[in-house]
């Protein structure tokens, strides 16, 4: 009776609760493993290479399954796809406690596949369900991602002490199952309304006064994904799009490599396992407020290159300090927290700032997340292989220091004013009347010089 054009108040509250539970479950299964690597290696007799593969699988799956998530949403609907993702996360977490090496790896793949699907669909839920709260809920989602990741890392060792590594790994299946139970009714509700959507979709009515039942997130996300897939080739020819993708990939590589191996590094330099695991939590906790602040600051800047330069410089300082004076571990943990906690929000913000419209944003986001996560997946594996080959951490840390160079170069290129994608049609009005910078082709530098 008093329902809004988009959704009823009760459905909005239920969706918001589901969004909170979903985002809380998208990191803990990854960050909870590194503090337990030593015990898992002893239990299963894993080699150094196998440990590296175990830490690399989540990022690899994020890259692979991120590309498949829109297809699943198109076929079954966004809400049902999220429900399936959470059920898969729950199954993967429970499978990891089976006393078999194959179960440990297979469970990791399942859990990461579910997280990748949820990761991609969170923006669709926010944009369709809460179109006037996109900034606030995006910041909330980033904060909850960090909270979930910090909880996974910080509670791993205490849970291990209470009941062993099996309860420590399986504990996160409980919130994942609760989230699935919340999303199940949303999926059923969306499914009962699906037959009514085509009529609404085909209507060209003005957005201020939509008639009939509201359109559900599933169709919009699927249509956007389909259009993105059809026109992906143009972005693959865009140097700016590649710069954004590589910058996102390098920031993710640094974060996942550090969170995967820092507990082992710090333990080897005299810190207790509990303290080493807590260091990962501190890195993630530092990033919580930065997830709110950095995107706002970046969006208000005409040129984001100073931000990129400062963040990458901090990463270089932290890696250099870890190499030279590792016993000052807490100092470098604070530096890493600021560097990684700022870099990823900058990369996410650039997806919007470098896109002239929402359709291009979707295409750039798909390219950057899939390619970026696949690039990031090479970090923990290569880091671990170098550690096994050299018997020390120095060569691996030097590798990360060298990778700061392409991160800086691509970050500076991605942070320059301009847009990816095709050149828009000529404008008749004066440029001074436009509040935003004029869209430009990534192949043209004329507008950059004009600015």
Short mmCIF file of C-alpha atoms in Angstrom, two decimals:
data_model
loop_
_atom_site.label_atom_id
_atom_site.label_comp_id
_atom_site.label_asym_id
_atom_site.label_seq_id
_atom_site.Cartn_x
_atom_site.Cartn_y
_atom_site.Cartn_z
CA UNK A 1 0.00 0.00 0.00
CA UNK A 2 2.71 2.44 0.97
CA UNK A 3 5.39 0.76 -1.13
CA UNK A 4 7.84 2.94 -3.01
CA UNK A 5 8.32 2.63 -6.78
CA UNK A 6 11.46 0.57 -6.27
CA UNK A 7 10.77 -1.64 -3.31
CA UNK A 8 8.83 -1.78 -0.06
CA UNK A 9 10.39 -0.59 3.15
CA UNK A 10 10.50 -4.09 4.62
CA UNK A 11 12.17 -5.44 1.48
CA UNK A 12 14.72 -2.61 1.61
CA UNK A 13 15.55 -3.40 5.23
CA UNK A 14 15.82 -7.11 4.42
CA UNK A 15 18.05 -6.37 1.43
CA UNK A 16 20.25 -4.09 3.53
CA UNK A 17 20.62 -6.83 6.15
CA UNK A 18 21.52 -9.26 3.39
CA UNK A 19 24.07 -6.81 1.98
CA UNK A 20 25.73 -6.45 5.38
CA UNK A 21 25.94 -10.22 5.88
CA UNK A 22 27.14 -10.78 2.32
CA UNK A 23 30.03 -8.33 2.53
CA UNK A 24 31.08 -9.67 5.92
CA UNK A 25 31.57 -13.09 4.29
CA UNK A 26 33.69 -12.04 1.31
CA UNK A 27 37.16 -11.96 2.93
CA UNK A 28 37.36 -14.02 6.15
CA UNK A 29 37.79 -17.34 4.35
CA UNK A 30 40.89 -15.92 2.63
CA UNK A 31 42.54 -14.00 5.47
CA UNK A 32 41.93 -16.77 8.01
CA UNK A 33 44.32 -19.19 6.29
CA UNK A 34 47.77 -17.45 6.40
CA UNK A 35 48.03 -17.47 10.23
CA UNK A 36 47.46 -21.25 10.11
CA UNK A 37 49.86 -22.04 7.25
CA UNK A 38 52.54 -23.50 9.51
CA UNK A 39 50.13 -25.92 11.18
CA UNK A 40 48.48 -26.85 7.87
CA UNK A 41 51.89 -27.52 6.35
CA UNK A 42 52.81 -29.82 9.23
CA UNK A 43 49.44 -31.58 9.22
CA UNK A 44 49.30 -32.35 5.50
CA UNK A 45 53.05 -32.44 4.80
CA UNK A 46 52.74 -29.65 2.23
CA UNK A 47 55.81 -28.56 0.30
CA UNK A 48 56.73 -24.90 -0.05
CA UNK A 49 55.30 -24.86 -3.57
CA UNK A 50 52.03 -26.42 -2.39
CA UNK A 51 51.73 -23.80 0.33
CA UNK A 52 52.28 -21.13 -2.32
CA UNK A 53 49.55 -22.66 -4.47
CA UNK A 54 47.19 -22.71 -1.49
CA UNK A 55 47.72 -19.00 -0.87
CA UNK A 56 47.39 -18.20 -4.60
CA UNK A 57 44.16 -20.12 -5.28
CA UNK A 58 41.79 -17.51 -3.78
CA UNK A 59 43.12 -14.66 -5.95
CA UNK A 60 43.18 -16.90 -9.02
CA UNK A 61 39.56 -17.89 -8.42
CA UNK A 62 38.58 -14.26 -7.88
CA UNK A 63 39.92 -13.49 -11.34
CA UNK A 64 38.34 -16.48 -13.09
CA UNK A 65 34.92 -16.53 -11.42
CA UNK A 66 34.50 -12.74 -11.45
CA UNK A 67 34.00 -13.04 -15.21
CA UNK A 68 31.35 -15.75 -14.76
CA UNK A 69 29.29 -14.01 -12.08
CA UNK A 70 27.28 -11.78 -14.46
CA UNK A 71 26.36 -14.82 -16.54
CA UNK A 72 24.99 -16.60 -13.47
CA UNK A 73 23.03 -13.49 -12.47
CA UNK A 74 21.58 -13.22 -15.96
CA UNK A 75 20.40 -16.81 -15.89
CA UNK A 76 18.93 -17.09 -12.38
CA UNK A 77 18.71 -13.50 -11.12
CA UNK A 78 21.00 -11.48 -8.87
CA UNK A 79 19.41 -12.54 -5.59
CA UNK A 80 19.46 -16.23 -6.49
CA UNK A 81 23.06 -15.94 -7.71
CA UNK A 82 24.07 -14.42 -4.37
CA UNK A 83 22.24 -17.18 -2.50
CA UNK A 84 24.05 -19.80 -4.54
CA UNK A 85 27.35 -18.02 -3.91
CA UNK A 86 26.83 -18.06 -0.14
CA UNK A 87 25.84 -21.73 -0.17
CA UNK A 88 29.01 -22.49 -2.17
CA UNK A 89 31.09 -20.51 0.35
CA UNK A 90 29.55 -22.51 3.19
CA UNK A 91 30.20 -25.82 1.43
CA UNK A 92 33.79 -24.86 0.63
CA UNK A 93 34.54 -23.87 4.20
CA UNK A 94 33.14 -27.12 5.55
CA UNK A 95 34.98 -29.17 2.92
CA UNK A 96 38.31 -27.69 4.01
CA UNK A 97 38.11 -29.40 7.39
CA UNK A 98 38.02 -32.90 5.86
CA UNK A 99 41.39 -34.51 6.75
CA UNK A 100 42.60 -34.76 3.16
CA UNK A 101 44.90 -32.53 1.14
CA UNK A 102 42.61 -32.58 -1.89
CA UNK A 103 39.68 -31.46 0.29
CA UNK A 104 41.71 -28.53 1.58
CA UNK A 105 42.45 -27.31 -1.95
CA UNK A 106 39.00 -28.11 -3.37
CA UNK A 107 37.28 -26.35 -0.47
CA UNK A 108 39.47 -23.30 -1.03
CA UNK A 109 38.42 -23.20 -4.70
CA UNK A 110 34.73 -23.50 -3.81
CA UNK A 111 34.87 -20.82 -1.13
CA UNK A 112 36.80 -18.43 -3.38
CA UNK A 113 34.39 -19.03 -6.28
CA UNK A 114 31.48 -18.04 -4.06
CA UNK A 115 33.31 -14.96 -2.80
CA UNK A 116 34.16 -13.88 -6.36
CA UNK A 117 30.50 -14.10 -7.35
CA UNK A 118 29.36 -12.09 -4.35
CA UNK A 119 32.12 -9.56 -4.87
CA UNK A 120 30.96 -8.75 -8.39
CA UNK A 121 27.25 -8.57 -7.53
CA UNK A 122 27.50 -6.24 -4.51
CA UNK A 123 27.55 -3.08 -6.72
CA UNK A 124 24.47 -4.27 -8.60
CA UNK A 125 22.56 -4.74 -5.35
CA UNK A 126 23.50 -1.25 -4.16
CA UNK A 127 22.76 0.51 -7.43
CA UNK A 128 19.35 -1.08 -7.98
CA UNK A 129 18.10 -1.30 -4.41
CA UNK A 130 19.51 1.98 -3.05
CA UNK A 131 20.16 4.31 -5.99
CA UNK A 132 20.27 7.41 -3.78
CA UNK A 133 22.70 5.86 -1.28
CA UNK A 134 25.35 4.54 -3.64
CA UNK A 135 28.27 6.41 -2.05
CA UNK A 136 27.28 5.66 1.54
CA UNK A 137 26.58 1.98 0.97
CA UNK A 138 29.69 1.51 -1.16
CA UNK A 139 31.73 2.92 1.72
CA UNK A 140 29.84 0.71 4.15
CA UNK A 141 30.55 -2.32 1.97
CA UNK A 142 34.26 -1.55 1.85
CA UNK A 143 34.30 -1.12 5.62
CA UNK A 144 32.53 -4.44 6.16
CA UNK A 145 34.90 -6.18 3.75
CA UNK A 146 37.77 -4.93 5.88
CA UNK A 147 36.04 -5.89 9.13
CA UNK A 148 35.40 -9.42 7.85
CA UNK A 149 38.98 -9.75 6.65
CA UNK A 150 40.38 -8.45 9.92
CA UNK A 151 38.19 -10.82 11.93
CA UNK A 152 39.31 -13.77 9.82
CA UNK A 153 42.98 -12.99 10.35
CA UNK A 154 42.75 -11.96 13.99
CA UNK A 155 40.60 -14.84 15.24
CA UNK A 156 42.35 -17.64 13.35
CA UNK A 157 45.02 -18.37 15.97
CA UNK A 158 42.72 -17.95 19.03
CA UNK A 159 40.20 -20.33 17.45
CA UNK A 160 43.05 -22.70 16.66
CA UNK A 161 44.12 -22.66 20.31
CA UNK A 162 40.57 -23.36 21.43
CA UNK A 163 39.82 -26.31 19.18
CA UNK A 164 42.48 -26.80 16.52
CA UNK A 165 42.76 -25.77 12.89
CA UNK A 166 39.50 -27.46 11.84
CA UNK A 167 37.19 -25.27 13.97
CA UNK A 168 39.34 -22.27 13.05
CA UNK A 169 38.64 -22.85 9.34
CA UNK A 170 35.04 -24.03 9.68
CA UNK A 171 33.85 -21.27 12.01
CA UNK A 172 33.19 -18.91 9.11
CA UNK A 173 30.70 -21.34 7.58
CA UNK A 174 28.19 -20.23 10.23
CA UNK A 175 27.87 -16.56 9.16
CA UNK A 176 27.93 -17.66 5.50
CA UNK A 177 24.99 -20.00 6.11
CA UNK A 178 23.10 -17.27 8.00
CA UNK A 179 23.64 -14.91 5.06
CA UNK A 180 22.37 -17.57 2.64
CA UNK A 181 19.22 -17.98 4.74
CA UNK A 182 18.63 -14.22 4.54
CA UNK A 183 19.13 -14.09 0.77
CA UNK A 184 16.95 -17.14 0.10
CA UNK A 185 13.64 -15.31 0.69
CA UNK A 186 14.90 -12.37 -1.39
CA UNK A 187 15.61 -14.78 -4.25
CA UNK A 188 12.14 -16.34 -3.96
CA UNK A 189 10.50 -12.91 -3.85
CA UNK A 190 12.40 -11.78 -6.95
CA UNK A 191 11.53 -14.99 -8.76
CA UNK A 192 7.78 -14.55 -8.16
CA UNK A 193 7.96 -11.07 -9.67
CA UNK A 194 10.05 -12.02 -12.70
CA UNK A 195 7.15 -12.57 -15.13
CA UNK A 196 6.09 -8.95 -14.58
CA UNK A 197 9.48 -7.45 -15.45
CA UNK A 198 9.53 -7.60 -19.24
CA UNK A 199 6.58 -5.22 -19.54
CA UNK A 200 8.26 -2.76 -17.25
CA UNK A 201 11.57 -3.12 -19.04
CA UNK A 202 10.13 -2.39 -22.45
CA UNK A 203 8.35 0.74 -21.29
CA UNK A 204 10.21 3.97 -22.17
CA UNK A 205 8.55 5.87 -19.33
CA UNK A 206 10.47 8.60 -17.56
CA UNK A 207 12.57 7.48 -14.61
CA UNK A 208 10.87 9.95 -12.29
CA UNK A 209 7.51 8.25 -12.58
CA UNK A 210 7.85 4.55 -13.33
CA UNK A 211 4.62 2.62 -13.76
CA UNK A 212 3.90 -0.91 -12.65
CA UNK A 213 6.04 -3.16 -10.47
CA UNK A 214 9.69 -2.29 -9.85
CA UNK A 215 12.39 -3.85 -11.91
CA UNK A 216 14.59 -6.26 -9.99
CA UNK A 217 18.38 -6.02 -9.84
CA UNK A 218 18.84 -9.29 -11.71
CA UNK A 219 17.68 -8.09 -15.12
CA UNK A 220 19.56 -4.80 -14.99
CA UNK A 221 22.81 -6.43 -13.94
CA UNK A 222 22.45 -9.09 -16.63
CA UNK A 223 21.66 -6.59 -19.38
CA UNK A 224 24.61 -4.44 -18.38
CA UNK A 225 26.91 -7.46 -18.33
CA UNK A 226 25.70 -8.55 -21.77
CA UNK A 227 26.33 -5.13 -23.26
CA UNK A 228 29.74 -5.04 -21.62
CA UNK A 229 30.71 -8.42 -23.06
CA UNK A 230 29.59 -7.37 -26.53
CA UNK A 231 31.80 -4.29 -26.55
CA UNK A 232 34.80 -5.49 -24.53
CA UNK A 233 37.15 -5.33 -27.52
CA UNK A 234 37.29 -1.53 -27.57
CA UNK A 235 38.61 -1.39 -24.02
CA UNK A 236 41.23 -4.02 -24.78
CA UNK A 237 42.61 -1.52 -27.31
CA UNK A 238 42.62 1.30 -24.77
CA UNK A 239 46.00 2.06 -23.13
CA UNK A 240 44.24 3.89 -20.31
CA UNK A 241 42.02 0.88 -19.57
CA UNK A 242 45.10 -1.33 -19.41
CA UNK A 243 46.77 1.14 -17.04
CA UNK A 244 43.74 1.05 -14.75
CA UNK A 245 43.68 -2.75 -14.87
CA UNK A 246 47.39 -3.14 -14.14
CA UNK A 247 47.26 -0.59 -11.32
CA UNK A 248 44.33 -2.43 -9.72
CA UNK A 249 46.15 -5.72 -10.23
CA UNK A 250 49.37 -4.45 -8.65
CA UNK A 251 47.59 -2.98 -5.63
CA UNK A 252 45.79 -6.29 -5.13
CA UNK A 253 49.02 -8.23 -5.66
CA UNK A 254 50.76 -6.24 -2.94
CA UNK A 255 47.88 -6.67 -0.51
CA UNK A 256 47.33 -10.40 -1.02
CA UNK A 257 51.03 -11.23 -1.06
CA UNK A 258 51.67 -9.34 2.15
CA UNK A 259 48.65 -10.75 3.98
CA UNK A 260 49.54 -14.26 2.79
CA UNK A 261 53.17 -14.22 3.91
CA UNK A 262 53.61 -11.54 6.58
CA UNK A 263 52.62 -13.89 9.43
CA UNK A 264 55.37 -16.33 8.39
CA UNK A 265 57.90 -13.52 7.87
CA UNK A 266 57.20 -11.99 11.28
CA UNK A 267 57.20 -15.38 12.99
CA UNK A 268 60.65 -16.09 11.53
CA UNK A 269 61.86 -12.78 12.96
CA UNK A 270 60.86 -13.52 16.53
CA UNK A 271 57.17 -12.65 16.79
CA UNK A 272 54.75 -15.20 18.24
CA UNK A 273 52.19 -16.81 15.87
CA UNK A 274 49.34 -14.98 17.58
CA UNK A 275 51.11 -11.63 17.26
CA UNK A 276 52.03 -12.30 13.65
CA UNK A 277 48.43 -13.14 12.83
CA UNK A 278 47.23 -10.01 14.64
CA UNK A 279 49.52 -7.93 12.44
CA UNK A 280 47.44 -8.90 9.43
CA UNK A 281 44.34 -7.77 11.29
CA UNK A 282 45.94 -4.42 12.06
CA UNK A 283 46.75 -3.86 8.38
CA UNK A 284 43.12 -4.50 7.48
CA UNK A 285 41.72 -2.45 10.37
CA UNK A 286 43.80 0.57 9.34
CA UNK A 287 42.18 0.34 5.94
CA UNK A 288 38.63 0.58 7.33
CA UNK A 289 38.44 4.39 7.76
CA UNK A 290 40.57 4.90 4.67
CA UNK A 291 37.94 3.03 2.65
CA UNK A 292 35.57 5.89 3.48
CA UNK A 293 37.93 8.85 3.23
CA UNK A 294 40.15 8.09 0.23
CA UNK A 295 37.41 7.72 -2.43
CA UNK A 296 35.88 11.06 -1.37
CA UNK A 297 39.23 12.82 -1.52
CA UNK A 298 40.14 11.23 -4.86
CA UNK A 299 36.80 12.12 -6.44
CA UNK A 300 37.19 15.77 -5.44
CA UNK A 301 40.67 16.06 -6.91
CA UNK A 302 41.08 17.17 -10.51
CA UNK A 303 44.21 15.04 -10.84
CA UNK A 304 44.75 11.92 -8.69
CA UNK A 305 48.46 11.52 -9.48
CA UNK A 306 49.66 13.08 -6.18
CA UNK A 307 47.58 10.51 -4.28
CA UNK A 308 49.01 7.65 -6.32
CA UNK A 309 52.57 8.92 -5.86
CA UNK A 310 52.16 9.21 -2.09
CA UNK A 311 50.59 5.79 -1.65
CA UNK A 312 53.15 3.97 -3.81
CA UNK A 313 55.99 5.79 -2.01
CA UNK A 314 54.61 4.51 1.31
CA UNK A 315 54.60 0.96 -0.04
CA UNK A 316 58.25 1.31 -1.09
CA UNK A 317 59.17 2.64 2.37
CA UNK A 318 57.40 -0.25 4.09
CA UNK A 319 59.06 -2.90 1.91
CA UNK A 320 62.46 -1.30 2.34
CA UNK A 321 62.00 -1.19 6.10
CA UNK A 322 60.88 -4.82 6.20
CA UNK A 323 64.00 -5.75 4.27
CA UNK A 324 66.46 -3.77 6.39
CA UNK A 325 64.98 -3.80 9.91
CA UNK A 326 62.29 -6.50 10.12
CA UNK A 327 62.28 -6.46 13.92
CA UNK A 328 60.64 -3.02 13.80
CA UNK A 329 57.66 -4.96 12.52
CA UNK A 330 54.86 -2.87 14.00
CA UNK A 331 56.19 0.28 12.29
CA UNK A 332 56.07 -1.37 8.88
CA UNK A 333 52.67 -2.88 9.63
CA UNK A 334 51.32 0.64 10.14
CA UNK A 335 52.93 1.79 6.89
CA UNK A 336 51.51 -1.20 5.00
CA UNK A 337 48.08 -0.53 6.49
CA UNK A 338 48.00 3.02 5.14
CA UNK A 339 49.51 2.04 1.78
CA UNK A 340 47.28 -0.93 1.01
CA UNK A 341 44.26 0.64 2.68
CA UNK A 342 44.53 3.66 0.37
CA UNK A 343 45.68 2.05 -2.87
CA UNK A 344 42.72 -0.26 -3.45
CA UNK A 345 40.08 2.46 -2.81
CA UNK A 346 41.95 4.69 -5.28
CA UNK A 347 41.86 1.92 -7.88
CA UNK A 348 38.13 1.38 -7.35
CA UNK A 349 37.45 5.11 -7.58
CA UNK A 350 39.35 5.36 -10.84
CA UNK A 351 36.89 2.93 -12.40
CA UNK A 352 34.27 5.69 -12.20
CA UNK A 353 36.53 8.68 -12.75
CA UNK A 354 37.94 7.24 -15.98
CA UNK A 355 34.55 6.29 -17.45
CA UNK A 356 32.27 8.73 -19.30
CA UNK A 357 29.08 6.81 -18.44
CA UNK A 358 27.71 3.87 -16.47
CA UNK A 359 27.96 1.42 -19.37
CA UNK A 360 31.67 2.06 -19.80
CA UNK A 361 32.12 1.86 -16.02
CA UNK A 362 30.66 -1.66 -16.07
CA UNK A 363 32.95 -2.73 -18.90
CA UNK A 364 36.03 -1.20 -17.29
CA UNK A 365 35.16 -2.76 -13.92
CA UNK A 366 34.80 -6.21 -15.47
CA UNK A 367 38.09 -5.92 -17.32
CA UNK A 368 39.95 -4.49 -14.31
CA UNK A 369 38.63 -7.01 -11.79
CA UNK A 370 39.12 -10.11 -13.92
CA UNK A 371 42.53 -9.14 -15.28
CA UNK A 372 43.62 -7.46 -12.06
CA UNK A 373 42.85 -10.43 -9.84
CA UNK A 374 44.53 -12.82 -12.26
CA UNK A 375 47.62 -10.62 -12.13
CA UNK A 376 47.39 -10.45 -8.34
CA UNK A 377 47.21 -14.24 -8.14
CA UNK A 378 50.80 -14.51 -9.36
CA UNK A 379 52.10 -12.60 -6.35
CA UNK A 380 51.75 -15.04 -3.42
CA UNK A 381 52.82 -17.99 -5.58
CA UNK A 382 55.96 -16.31 -6.95
CA UNK A 383 56.80 -14.94 -3.52
CA UNK A 384 56.58 -18.42 -1.99
CA UNK A 385 58.53 -20.10 -4.80
CA UNK A 386 61.37 -17.60 -4.36
CA UNK A 387 61.31 -18.23 -0.62
CA UNK A 388 61.59 -22.00 -1.18
CA UNK A 389 64.34 -21.58 -3.78
CA UNK A 390 66.51 -19.19 -1.76
CA UNK A 391 65.74 -20.32 1.79
CA UNK A 392 65.18 -16.71 2.91
CA UNK A 393 62.80 -13.79 2.52
CA UNK A 394 65.16 -11.21 1.01
CA UNK A 395 64.76 -12.17 -2.65
CA UNK A 396 60.97 -12.26 -2.34
CA UNK A 397 60.83 -8.83 -0.71
CA UNK A 398 63.19 -7.43 -3.37
CA UNK A 399 60.76 -8.71 -6.00
CA UNK A 400 57.93 -6.72 -4.43
CA UNK A 401 60.16 -3.65 -4.36
CA UNK A 402 60.82 -4.04 -8.08
CA UNK A 403 57.09 -4.40 -8.75
CA UNK A 404 56.54 -1.01 -7.13
CA UNK A 405 57.90 0.50 -10.38
CA UNK A 406 55.13 -0.76 -12.72
CA UNK A 407 52.58 0.00 -10.00
CA UNK A 408 53.77 3.60 -9.95
CA UNK A 409 53.98 3.98 -13.73
CA UNK A 410 50.53 2.49 -14.40
CA UNK A 411 49.06 4.34 -11.44
CA UNK A 412 50.27 7.69 -12.73
CA UNK A 413 48.94 6.91 -16.20
CA UNK A 414 45.59 5.81 -14.81
CA UNK A 415 45.34 8.88 -12.56
CA UNK A 416 45.70 11.42 -15.38
CA UNK A 417 42.49 13.30 -16.26
CA UNK A 418 40.67 11.66 -19.16
CA UNK A 419 38.27 8.87 -20.06
CA UNK A 420 38.49 5.44 -21.61
CA UNK A 421 36.14 4.31 -24.34
CA UNK A 422 34.82 5.84 -27.53
CA UNK A 423 34.82 9.58 -28.17
CA UNK A 424 31.36 11.05 -27.48
CA UNK A 425 29.56 13.08 -30.15
CA UNK A 426 30.62 16.74 -30.57
CA UNK A 427 29.10 19.22 -28.15
CA UNK A 428 27.41 22.42 -29.29
CA UNK A 429 27.52 24.30 -26.01
CA UNK A 430 30.59 25.96 -24.46
CA UNK A 431 32.80 23.71 -22.37
CA UNK A 432 32.74 26.19 -19.48
CA UNK A 433 29.10 25.31 -18.81
CA UNK A 434 29.99 21.68 -18.09
CA UNK A 435 30.67 20.89 -14.41
CA UNK A 436 32.74 17.81 -15.20
CA UNK A 437 35.90 17.46 -17.36
CA UNK A 438 35.08 16.83 -20.99
CA UNK A 439 35.16 13.15 -22.01
CA UNK A 440 38.15 12.40 -24.16
CA UNK A 441 39.42 9.42 -26.05
CA UNK A 442 42.27 7.52 -24.49
CA UNK A 443 44.12 7.95 -27.76
CA UNK A 444 43.89 11.74 -27.69
CA UNK A 445 46.00 14.07 -25.61
CA UNK A 446 44.52 17.33 -26.87
CA UNK A 447 42.04 17.69 -24.03
CA UNK A 448 44.69 16.83 -21.47
CA UNK A 449 46.86 19.65 -22.76
CA UNK A 450 43.86 22.02 -22.74
CA UNK A 451 43.38 21.26 -19.06
#
